[in-house]
XYZ file of C-alpha atoms in Angstrom:
725
model
C 162.523 62.785 75.959
C 163.435 58.958 76.055
C 165.857 57.759 78.286
C 167.244 54.450 77.192
C 169.909 52.534 79.528
C 168.227 49.448 79.630
C 170.511 47.692 76.646
C 173.404 49.162 78.064
C 172.770 47.278 81.324
C 172.318 44.107 79.335
C 175.731 44.420 78.078
C 177.153 45.268 81.261
C 176.140 42.803 84.052
C 176.860 43.710 87.471
C 179.277 42.108 90.034
C 182.630 42.434 91.532
C 185.603 40.229 89.930
C 189.042 40.334 90.912
C 191.572 41.343 88.504
C 193.052 38.008 87.168
C 196.797 37.787 87.089
C 198.302 38.562 83.583
C 197.693 35.528 81.172
C 200.083 34.591 78.249
C 199.950 31.960 75.602
C 203.133 31.553 73.588
C 202.489 31.516 69.858
C 204.323 28.749 68.241
C 205.456 28.170 64.789
C 204.589 24.883 62.658
C 205.402 23.526 59.341
C 202.869 21.005 59.175
C 200.047 21.720 56.976
C 196.673 22.671 58.895
C 193.253 21.622 57.175
C 190.494 23.710 58.150
C 187.854 21.014 58.595
C 186.917 20.773 62.486
C 189.384 17.885 62.853
C 192.063 18.081 64.984
C 195.200 17.659 63.081
C 198.362 16.338 64.744
C 200.186 19.752 64.136
C 197.930 20.960 67.037
C 199.861 18.791 69.644
C 202.839 20.922 69.687
C 200.548 24.265 70.408
C 200.457 26.106 73.359
C 196.911 25.771 75.146
C 194.792 27.296 77.649
C 191.451 26.172 79.500
C 191.279 28.254 82.677
C 188.524 30.124 81.576
C 186.019 32.244 83.930
C 182.393 33.314 83.820
C 181.234 36.746 82.819
C 177.593 35.706 82.916
C 175.521 34.263 84.613
C 177.663 33.980 87.653
C 180.555 36.638 87.299
C 183.821 35.273 88.476
C 182.783 31.771 88.960
C 184.363 28.558 87.228
C 182.642 27.813 83.806
C 180.227 24.644 83.981
C 181.700 23.348 80.798
C 185.369 22.734 79.945
C 187.056 24.713 76.814
C 190.290 24.346 75.367
C 191.804 27.033 73.205
C 195.198 26.637 71.053
C 196.914 29.019 68.551
C 199.733 28.229 65.961
C 201.354 30.153 62.970
C 203.096 29.611 59.723
C 204.937 32.340 57.864
C 201.435 33.248 56.216
C 198.675 32.598 58.496
C 197.611 32.697 62.369
C 195.543 29.533 63.257
C 193.025 29.026 66.184
C 191.767 25.904 67.476
C 188.815 25.737 70.365
C 187.689 22.822 71.483
C 184.376 22.954 73.437
C 182.750 20.035 75.499
C 179.187 19.532 75.694
C 176.588 16.865 75.580
C 175.622 16.780 71.761
C 171.659 17.102 72.624
C 172.690 20.617 74.009
C 174.650 21.832 70.997
C 172.827 24.181 68.716
C 174.183 24.132 65.468
C 171.963 26.136 63.474
C 172.621 27.387 59.997
C 173.319 30.871 59.295
C 174.804 33.647 57.393
C 177.722 35.900 57.591
C 177.307 37.981 60.754
C 173.806 36.687 61.077
C 173.265 33.422 63.320
C 172.701 32.094 66.587
C 173.462 28.986 68.725
C 176.592 27.771 70.195
C 179.555 30.433 69.540
C 183.241 30.819 70.136
C 185.397 34.086 69.454
C 189.198 34.605 68.897
C 190.087 38.232 69.717
C 193.624 39.970 68.934
C 195.033 43.179 69.618
C 197.348 43.694 66.954
C 198.729 47.109 67.696
C 199.288 46.803 71.477
C 197.342 49.752 71.731
C 195.032 48.130 74.451
C 191.931 50.087 72.630
C 191.269 48.163 69.512
C 191.008 44.622 68.409
C 189.912 42.224 65.888
C 187.371 40.075 66.644
C 186.722 36.444 64.910
C 183.562 34.497 65.845
C 182.285 31.055 64.709
C 179.555 29.096 65.512
C 178.892 25.263 66.106
C 177.126 25.184 62.892
C 180.213 26.749 60.958
C 179.086 30.303 60.435
C 181.452 32.940 60.719
C 181.220 36.788 62.092
C 183.850 39.364 62.245
C 184.082 42.756 63.644
C 186.557 45.523 65.180
C 186.342 46.075 68.977
C 186.892 49.914 69.260
C 187.227 52.308 72.296
C 188.528 49.443 74.800
C 185.709 47.284 73.621
C 182.987 49.751 74.318
C 182.157 49.781 70.548
C 181.792 47.321 68.035
C 182.490 47.784 64.141
C 180.262 45.025 62.588
C 180.695 46.460 58.988
C 184.423 45.452 58.756
C 184.515 42.338 56.640
C 188.003 40.359 56.556
C 189.369 37.513 54.531
C 189.482 34.389 56.768
C 188.419 30.924 56.775
C 186.773 28.501 59.541
C 185.208 25.362 60.060
C 183.381 23.493 62.764
C 182.513 20.078 63.574
C 180.308 18.357 66.307
C 181.029 15.302 67.820
C 179.207 13.088 70.487
C 181.066 14.907 73.392
C 181.125 18.617 71.994
C 182.494 20.443 69.055
C 185.271 21.723 67.614
C 186.106 25.029 65.689
C 189.238 25.789 63.553
C 190.042 29.273 62.241
C 192.775 30.548 59.817
C 193.490 34.126 59.369
C 195.994 35.225 56.723
C 198.234 38.091 57.864
C 197.864 39.849 54.853
C 194.127 40.206 55.546
C 194.621 42.029 59.050
C 196.387 45.263 59.976
C 199.438 45.133 62.704
C 202.623 46.397 64.057
C 205.276 44.208 62.606
C 207.571 45.483 65.611
C 205.655 43.878 68.062
C 206.863 40.822 70.010
C 203.377 40.304 71.583
C 199.826 41.060 70.832
C 197.078 41.563 73.272
C 194.542 38.182 73.238
C 191.258 36.610 74.622
C 189.044 33.900 73.763
C 185.048 33.870 74.240
C 182.661 30.743 74.487
C 178.722 31.424 74.592
C 176.790 28.509 75.836
C 172.892 29.272 75.253
C 171.998 26.079 76.792
C 172.956 27.307 80.307
C 172.871 30.993 79.490
C 176.818 31.141 80.051
C 179.236 33.599 78.322
C 182.709 32.628 79.462
C 186.110 34.250 78.704
C 189.985 33.431 79.268
C 190.449 36.960 80.830
C 188.568 38.217 83.746
C 187.009 41.662 83.645
C 185.292 43.757 86.147
C 181.836 42.659 85.698
C 180.562 46.299 86.367
C 182.402 47.479 83.190
C 182.232 44.394 80.908
C 185.092 43.145 78.426
C 187.960 45.596 78.248
C 190.844 45.195 75.446
C 193.203 46.917 78.191
C 192.844 43.737 80.394
C 193.527 41.344 77.448
C 196.005 38.744 78.049
C 199.365 38.150 76.015
C 199.848 36.279 72.839
C 203.762 35.861 72.960
C 205.758 35.249 69.905
C 208.317 32.643 70.143
C 211.407 33.018 67.684
C 208.788 34.742 64.922
C 207.238 38.000 63.961
C 204.672 38.386 61.304
C 206.110 40.223 58.186
C 203.871 39.114 55.450
C 204.474 41.090 52.182
C 202.301 41.177 49.168
C 200.346 43.498 47.259
C 197.442 43.242 49.476
C 194.942 44.138 46.828
C 191.237 43.226 46.640
C 189.549 43.979 43.288
C 185.887 43.648 43.123
C 184.320 43.601 39.687
C 180.504 43.977 40.102
C 177.900 43.202 37.657
C 174.365 44.892 37.796
C 171.294 43.976 36.004
C 168.272 46.313 37.164
C 164.717 46.188 36.037
C 162.636 49.172 37.115
C 158.556 49.295 36.547
C 157.604 52.250 34.615
C 153.611 51.665 34.582
C 151.281 50.294 31.948
C 152.968 46.953 32.169
C 156.568 48.205 30.894
C 159.800 47.781 32.335
C 163.289 49.794 31.875
C 166.313 47.236 31.770
C 169.481 48.653 32.989
C 172.554 46.294 32.573
C 175.565 47.982 34.248
C 179.028 47.258 35.562
C 181.283 48.643 38.337
C 184.457 48.203 40.083
C 185.597 48.214 43.840
C 189.321 48.198 44.831
C 190.749 47.666 48.220
C 194.565 48.457 48.577
C 196.700 47.927 51.735
C 200.340 49.225 50.665
C 201.170 48.743 54.318
C 199.628 46.929 57.317
C 198.606 50.179 58.626
C 196.917 51.964 55.852
C 194.024 51.072 53.391
C 192.795 52.776 50.050
C 189.147 52.094 49.131
C 187.965 53.004 45.663
C 184.694 52.635 43.687
C 183.829 53.496 40.447
C 180.347 53.566 38.908
C 178.697 52.242 42.103
C 175.504 50.727 42.714
C 174.463 52.487 46.202
C 170.897 51.344 46.181
C 169.484 49.831 49.382
C 168.354 46.554 48.900
C 165.680 46.619 51.621
C 163.372 49.412 52.502
C 163.628 51.660 55.586
C 161.180 50.397 58.372
C 158.509 52.661 58.878
C 158.794 56.104 60.912
C 155.979 57.849 62.878
C 156.824 61.281 63.509
C 154.966 63.900 65.256
C 157.901 66.164 66.382
C 159.230 69.159 64.786
C 162.388 67.491 63.559
C 163.360 65.182 60.736
C 163.614 61.440 61.336
C 167.277 59.683 61.574
C 167.677 56.475 59.381
C 170.493 54.229 59.588
C 173.050 54.029 56.563
C 173.154 50.517 55.323
C 175.196 50.981 51.922
C 178.404 48.984 52.341
C 180.825 51.692 50.865
C 179.685 54.248 53.665
C 179.667 51.821 56.689
C 182.896 50.195 56.193
C 185.471 51.875 57.872
C 183.235 54.509 58.750
C 184.085 54.667 62.587
C 187.206 56.859 61.810
C 184.962 59.402 60.958
C 182.652 59.339 63.749
C 183.473 61.511 67.100
C 184.317 60.012 70.075
C 182.021 58.800 73.066
C 179.589 56.797 71.225
C 178.943 53.764 73.530
C 177.627 50.598 72.176
C 174.063 49.859 72.751
C 173.166 52.855 74.552
C 170.947 55.844 73.363
C 171.783 57.955 76.508
C 174.955 59.895 75.254
C 175.334 60.166 71.454
C 177.921 62.721 69.963
C 176.514 65.023 67.055
C 176.310 63.167 63.739
C 178.464 65.638 61.765
C 179.028 63.049 58.814
C 175.729 61.589 57.755
C 176.169 59.434 54.526
C 172.595 59.488 53.624
C 173.070 63.190 52.575
C 175.360 61.597 49.607
C 173.327 60.059 46.921
C 170.416 61.185 48.562
C 166.517 60.685 47.878
C 164.869 63.299 46.216
C 161.236 64.597 46.776
C 159.909 62.758 43.629
C 161.655 59.505 44.847
C 164.718 59.700 42.471
C 168.078 59.235 43.695
C 171.142 61.715 42.972
C 173.695 59.811 41.071
C 176.698 58.999 42.708
C 179.444 58.948 40.142
C 182.661 58.102 42.024
C 183.982 57.384 45.949
C 187.370 56.845 47.504
C 188.386 56.221 51.068
C 191.899 56.191 52.727
C 192.139 55.275 56.359
C 195.041 53.780 58.764
C 197.348 54.506 61.542
C 200.569 55.630 62.325
C 201.771 55.065 66.151
C 199.375 56.585 68.266
C 197.899 58.324 65.407
C 194.773 57.122 63.337
C 193.693 59.130 60.179
C 191.190 58.840 57.127
C 190.167 60.678 54.194
C 186.703 60.696 52.263
C 185.965 61.913 48.504
C 182.813 61.325 46.593
C 181.344 63.345 43.513
C 177.592 63.031 42.806
C 175.924 64.191 39.374
C 173.072 66.618 38.681
C 169.451 65.710 38.804
C 166.315 67.546 37.925
C 163.186 66.887 39.674
C 159.465 68.850 40.287
C 158.134 69.544 43.475
C 154.441 70.830 43.484
C 154.881 71.895 39.886
C 157.961 73.563 40.217
C 161.120 72.553 38.414
C 163.848 71.774 40.650
C 167.872 70.860 40.071
C 170.160 69.003 42.147
C 173.563 70.372 41.477
C 176.694 68.397 40.712
C 178.452 68.110 44.084
C 181.473 67.131 45.819
C 181.795 65.602 49.185
C 184.951 65.305 51.323
C 185.978 64.326 54.938
C 189.084 64.351 56.680
C 189.831 62.986 60.076
C 193.014 62.750 62.642
C 192.659 60.999 66.073
C 195.390 60.769 68.526
C 195.637 58.276 71.660
C 196.633 59.945 74.702
C 197.132 58.757 78.285
C 197.005 55.062 77.225
C 193.261 54.922 76.702
C 191.825 58.105 75.874
C 191.882 60.159 72.528
C 191.619 63.649 71.005
C 190.583 64.120 67.419
C 189.878 66.642 64.480
C 187.214 66.122 61.959
C 186.206 68.235 58.703
C 183.081 67.142 56.607
C 182.633 69.457 53.770
C 180.376 69.648 50.449
C 181.129 71.829 47.500
C 178.857 72.568 44.535
C 179.208 75.245 41.670
C 177.271 77.888 43.966
C 177.760 77.158 47.703
C 180.160 75.713 50.235
C 179.209 73.609 53.268
C 180.799 72.171 55.859
C 181.831 71.669 59.627
C 184.805 71.472 61.643
C 185.049 69.489 64.770
C 187.416 68.903 67.972
C 186.582 65.894 69.983
C 187.847 63.572 72.435
C 187.188 61.268 75.128
C 189.035 60.681 78.601
C 188.493 57.248 79.870
C 188.846 55.066 83.302
C 187.918 51.362 83.769
C 184.562 52.222 85.070
C 183.833 55.943 83.672
C 184.073 58.018 80.459
C 184.003 61.789 79.805
C 183.368 62.639 75.871
C 183.486 65.932 74.372
C 182.896 67.722 71.387
C 183.073 71.067 69.934
C 182.042 72.075 66.138
C 181.770 74.935 64.041
C 179.828 75.092 60.957
C 179.843 77.042 57.739
C 177.614 77.612 54.883
C 179.808 80.052 52.418
C 180.712 82.761 55.016
C 178.184 82.287 57.348
C 178.348 79.948 60.551
C 177.948 79.030 64.096
C 178.885 76.909 66.824
C 177.570 73.487 68.729
C 178.840 70.788 70.895
C 177.957 68.332 73.387
C 179.379 66.238 76.041
C 178.431 63.066 78.280
C 179.727 61.525 81.280
C 179.297 57.997 82.086
C 180.145 55.905 85.390
C 179.313 52.602 86.392
C 180.464 51.534 89.702
C 179.640 48.309 91.414
C 177.047 50.103 93.461
C 176.052 53.302 91.864
C 175.402 54.843 88.412
C 176.050 58.383 87.349
C 174.857 59.679 83.841
C 175.265 63.018 82.469
C 174.805 64.568 78.929
C 174.696 68.062 77.745
C 174.240 69.633 73.953
C 174.299 73.007 72.339
C 173.316 73.877 68.680
C 173.595 77.627 67.756
C 170.935 79.175 65.854
C 172.848 79.218 62.632
C 174.490 75.728 63.130
C 173.482 74.401 59.750
C 174.866 71.275 58.561
C 171.720 69.586 56.995
C 173.901 69.069 53.916
C 176.682 67.098 55.300
C 175.273 65.892 58.593
C 172.170 65.112 60.907
C 171.873 68.163 63.470
C 168.262 69.414 63.103
C 168.003 70.802 66.367
C 169.015 74.534 65.719
C 168.634 76.872 68.409
C 168.736 74.538 71.732
C 170.427 73.391 74.478
C 169.941 70.499 76.754
C 171.121 69.296 80.051
C 170.325 65.744 81.569
C 171.778 64.121 84.761
C 170.430 60.719 86.374
C 172.181 58.839 89.086
C 171.169 56.112 91.319
C 171.980 52.811 93.325
C 172.389 49.391 91.605
C 172.185 46.284 93.324
C 173.684 42.722 92.497
C 172.638 39.397 93.605
C 175.199 36.869 93.352
C 172.678 33.949 93.682
C 168.951 33.490 92.837
C 167.039 34.199 89.668
C 167.288 38.168 89.905
C 170.568 39.272 88.728
C 170.345 42.833 89.419
C 168.269 46.072 89.889
C 168.709 49.700 89.327
C 167.036 52.680 90.541
C 167.692 56.058 88.965
C 166.637 59.591 89.323
C 167.393 63.186 88.206
C 166.530 66.675 86.551
C 166.477 67.461 82.716
C 166.450 70.864 80.980
C 165.937 71.716 77.417
C 165.924 75.089 75.588
C 164.324 75.938 72.507
C 164.790 79.247 70.929
C 161.933 79.110 68.729
C 159.674 79.054 71.660
C 162.142 81.321 73.868
C 161.441 78.847 77.079
C 163.431 76.015 78.902
C 161.594 72.931 79.635
C 162.231 71.504 83.031
C 161.527 67.695 84.059
C 162.218 65.336 86.559
C 163.187 61.600 85.608
C 162.760 58.482 87.781
C 163.219 54.962 86.498
C 163.347 51.580 87.677
C 165.296 48.637 85.911
C 165.228 44.780 86.903
C 167.260 41.991 85.302
C 166.789 38.322 85.676
C 169.838 35.564 84.964
C 167.861 33.955 82.542
C 168.137 36.558 80.055
C 164.735 38.533 80.626
C 163.968 42.147 82.162
C 161.807 45.049 82.083
C 162.308 49.099 82.816
C 159.780 51.712 83.913
C 160.953 55.287 83.153
C 158.597 58.380 84.120
C 159.268 62.095 83.228
C 157.276 64.965 84.528
C 157.800 68.607 84.201
C 156.745 72.012 82.602
C 157.068 72.459 78.752
C 156.177 75.134 75.928
C 155.384 74.615 72.339
C 153.927 76.832 69.841
C 153.267 79.536 72.247
C 151.507 77.108 74.460
C 152.894 76.508 77.915
C 151.543 73.274 79.784
C 152.444 70.349 82.022
C 153.954 67.575 80.376
C 154.573 63.949 81.153
C 155.667 60.716 79.900
C 155.717 57.138 81.033
C 157.682 54.661 79.115
C 157.649 50.811 79.700
C 159.969 48.180 78.102
C 160.721 44.420 78.398
C 162.715 42.066 76.452
C 162.836 38.161 76.842
C 165.521 35.937 75.485
C 165.224 32.870 77.671
C 165.245 30.389 75.013
C 167.505 29.453 71.982
C 164.440 29.097 69.961
C 162.591 32.434 70.333
C 163.155 35.999 71.645
C 160.909 39.109 72.088
C 160.647 42.545 73.294
C 157.996 44.907 74.087
C 157.619 48.619 74.562
C 154.879 51.195 75.130
C 154.305 54.570 76.626
C 151.933 57.445 77.136
C 152.491 61.279 77.048
C 151.059 64.663 77.197
C 153.044 66.628 74.394
C 152.634 68.826 71.342
C 151.800 67.134 67.975
C 153.592 69.127 65.269
C 152.128 66.802 62.544
C 148.499 68.106 63.607
C 149.479 71.387 65.039
C 147.874 70.766 68.589
C 148.556 69.938 72.241
C 146.896 66.547 73.093
C 148.147 63.088 74.652
C 150.134 60.678 72.468
C 150.498 56.873 72.953
C 152.662 54.157 71.416
C 153.062 50.454 72.046
C 154.840 47.536 69.980
C 156.527 44.291 70.185
C 158.727 42.289 67.993
C 159.553 38.501 67.952
C 161.832 36.031 66.352
C 161.062 32.346 66.430
C 163.547 29.661 64.841
C 160.423 27.308 63.550
C 163.239 25.077 62.433
C 166.947 24.446 62.140
C 166.841 26.418 58.762
C 164.064 28.674 59.035
C 163.148 31.732 61.190
C 160.040 33.781 61.291
C 158.944 36.925 62.986
C 157.483 40.441 62.636
C 157.854 43.763 64.466
C 154.280 45.198 65.170
C 153.773 49.006 66.119
C 150.688 51.034 67.282
C 150.675 54.841 67.109
C 147.547 56.320 68.889
C 147.125 60.263 68.645
C 144.941 62.347 70.936
C 142.821 65.375 70.212
C 142.670 68.558 72.263
C 139.262 67.151 73.947
C 140.780 64.143 75.134
C 139.423 61.954 72.469
C 141.186 59.726 69.885
C 142.049 61.265 66.770
C 143.308 58.567 64.864
C 145.350 55.436 65.099
C 148.143 54.036 62.778
C 149.244 50.723 62.715
C 152.447 49.011 61.433
C 153.703 45.568 60.659
C 156.666 44.195 59.021
C 156.423 40.071 59.180
C 159.139 38.127 57.545
C 160.306 34.656 56.849
C 163.854 33.829 56.505
C 165.283 30.278 54.899
C 168.793 29.560 55.140
C 169.275 25.692 53.782
C 173.079 25.929 53.737
C 175.634 28.238 55.767
C 175.807 31.497 53.574
C 172.894 30.978 51.495
C 169.630 32.928 52.301
C 166.006 33.743 51.079
C 164.296 36.367 53.035
C 160.865 37.664 52.394
C 158.922 40.545 54.159
C 155.657 42.718 53.920
C 155.785 45.926 55.547
C 152.151 47.420 55.844
C 150.582 50.562 57.397
C 147.007 50.646 58.295
C 145.103 53.630 59.244
C 141.729 53.460 61.452
C 140.425 56.606 60.290
C 140.265 55.316 56.747
C 139.758 51.722 57.542
C 142.154 50.640 54.888
C 145.956 49.974 54.374
C 147.719 52.952 53.217
C 150.890 51.412 52.013
C 152.622 48.157 51.393
C 155.960 47.040 50.404
C 156.876 43.673 49.494
C 160.607 42.808 49.673
C 162.266 39.550 48.613
C 166.245 39.287 49.005
C 168.200 36.162 47.831
C 171.943 36.312 48.857
C 174.691 33.852 48.741
C 178.098 34.524 49.996
C 180.065 31.636 48.020
C 183.626 32.956 48.865
C 185.086 35.310 51.410
C 183.531 38.791 50.265
C 182.162 37.421 47.102
C 178.532 37.644 46.601
C 175.332 37.043 44.631
C 172.356 39.112 45.336
C 168.780 38.930 43.796
C 166.065 41.529 45.168
C 162.805 42.370 44.280
C 160.726 45.321 45.927
C 157.297 46.499 45.348
C 155.710 49.570 47.020
C 151.811 50.116 46.414
C 150.099 53.386 48.113
C 147.346 55.497 47.745
C 149.048 58.305 46.429
C 147.436 60.260 43.249
C 147.215 58.437 40.178
C 146.569 59.698 36.783
C 145.134 58.211 33.445
C 146.852 58.644 30.376
C 144.640 61.505 29.344
C 145.934 63.355 32.660
C 142.444 62.793 34.312
C 142.763 62.133 38.146
C 141.611 58.311 38.812
C 139.652 57.268 41.683
C 141.827 56.494 44.868
C 143.167 53.010 45.176
C 146.230 50.715 46.157
C 148.295 50.738 43.170
C 152.094 50.218 42.469
C 154.189 53.308 42.798
C 157.374 51.666 42.707
C 159.012 47.977 41.356
C 162.303 47.042 40.877
C 164.347 44.035 40.628
C 168.225 44.054 41.098
C 170.575 41.101 40.200
C 174.156 41.629 41.401
C 177.176 39.792 41.528
C 180.448 40.715 43.290
C 183.437 38.419 43.102
C 186.751 39.163 45.203
C 190.042 38.899 43.178
C 192.868 38.805 46.137
C 196.571 39.479 45.428
């Protein structure tokens, strides 16, 4: 059991900030043209402006050390934002970067276009002119960085500071055209001072909240742009796959992606003959538990708009409470035991909202695929996957929803039906989820719940989960813990220091229970932890767990000690370190022993256009006699070069070294070139090569001596171009 709350605390600084009076900025219309180039056009002189920003970090509630001015204007077609940031030129960090991936000085413009005080768009631009966009969800408790809009921005650095201009076409966002005002906020991050300032004031023990946004008031204007709102992406693909013996298979192909917004509140997404392969290999995963490993979904078709299909209650940057993953897109077009992927023939989505309702639907079809496992011929059947979701906002900032996920094959039906929701206050959230699975006519129940409260002097976190013995959703979701239930509750004081290098401290403690039917035993543990954070962006956490457990008919005293630290005190580099020691059951080796792990990661901006870094991991397995059975090492160094904004070349090498064999057991070499030459238009070129020491046979069928050899090599060239109507 690992309790993760440090990152959450990083995202939610401590203090008490008085609620600011309601802030209003009037949106005025201009007929003058505005050129997006970072120069301040004369038209901006007629715009309403704000400059009364307030710190959230490092000294919550205090005035900023730097002046910032924000203005907003509109035409019939576009919304414009101007931010003027005063700063000594030598302190401005205007590094190159790519969409949603950059650092340095940054400003953000956020709008709640439905007035629901729960969701908002966020548009961010760096001093170097790099863009990032996302959607704020659940009153800013979560972020959807997979959302990718069509908008334009530019920045320009001056001797006295820098200027950012943004242009957001109304037809590229969804909004309620009946409203006379939207929610509004601005943000500026100044890394030289580790200073994060907002236009609106927030209670620092809870962080930013959409429900406390200011107001963007329309002056004799309502956005009402009507158009086809149609995005068409022809996709050209050319793939070369290594077949062995110096021969390759070349596969030219083409597909098409379509986005259609028949109204500002509805989106259709369609893909035909898609290429859903991941460009970069998953990170190495070392697993000694009895349950399968989880991997994040990275394929754009499945990630865009996917938040509508996720149960309520998930909170950004915290691993303490996570609702059951009932829709796990990696089950679709999945990788088979022989390494082949199930072909995905067709996919479509629809999602939108109507007043206080959100809704979504998903449909995908996969083809047949034959494969061999241990000499036995198997077949993955043709299948249809579907999901439907409705969610209603209640009590202003709470929600309740219904979710269905299913899979149909010629011989079987699989699925799950779920009711979930969340009740929210300004400092607390209570989320719940109840689900029923089915495999043909069999099924069972599962559910989860979580309560989080962060007051100014105390925290309380409670989570629980129940999974029935026959709750089987392995064909559509990720819930491998069948026949289990757990309950964990921790609480404790938190201290905030208004001055000095220490920002805050936290002490937490509580019980943890975990029952597994396979062992007919309830594990019992006690948790004790301490967290400290400093104002210059570094901190550490220590967590101890001791108790009594049982696995594979062995009852034993269990314990675990976790240590972690994070350092981000410089704009040029950041790092994190972690480690732990435990006494637990090793299911990979089928015995009880100690298990230890350690690791670190770092990123260093070696030049304005180049970044290098690596992750480093060590996994140490003990044996029942108390000695070391084996040690596995994994590293993933990389170099990333961005000679100009939105053009990037990245090379990484993922390797696995095992002490007992004294050799590398696997090496993955990956290269990716990407160029975002227009909004939502990309050129990709990727090469991946996998080498390992798996069994290798000569053409005669004879088994060759073990050696490191190529098991997979592929190159992909892909171009995706947006036609926008």
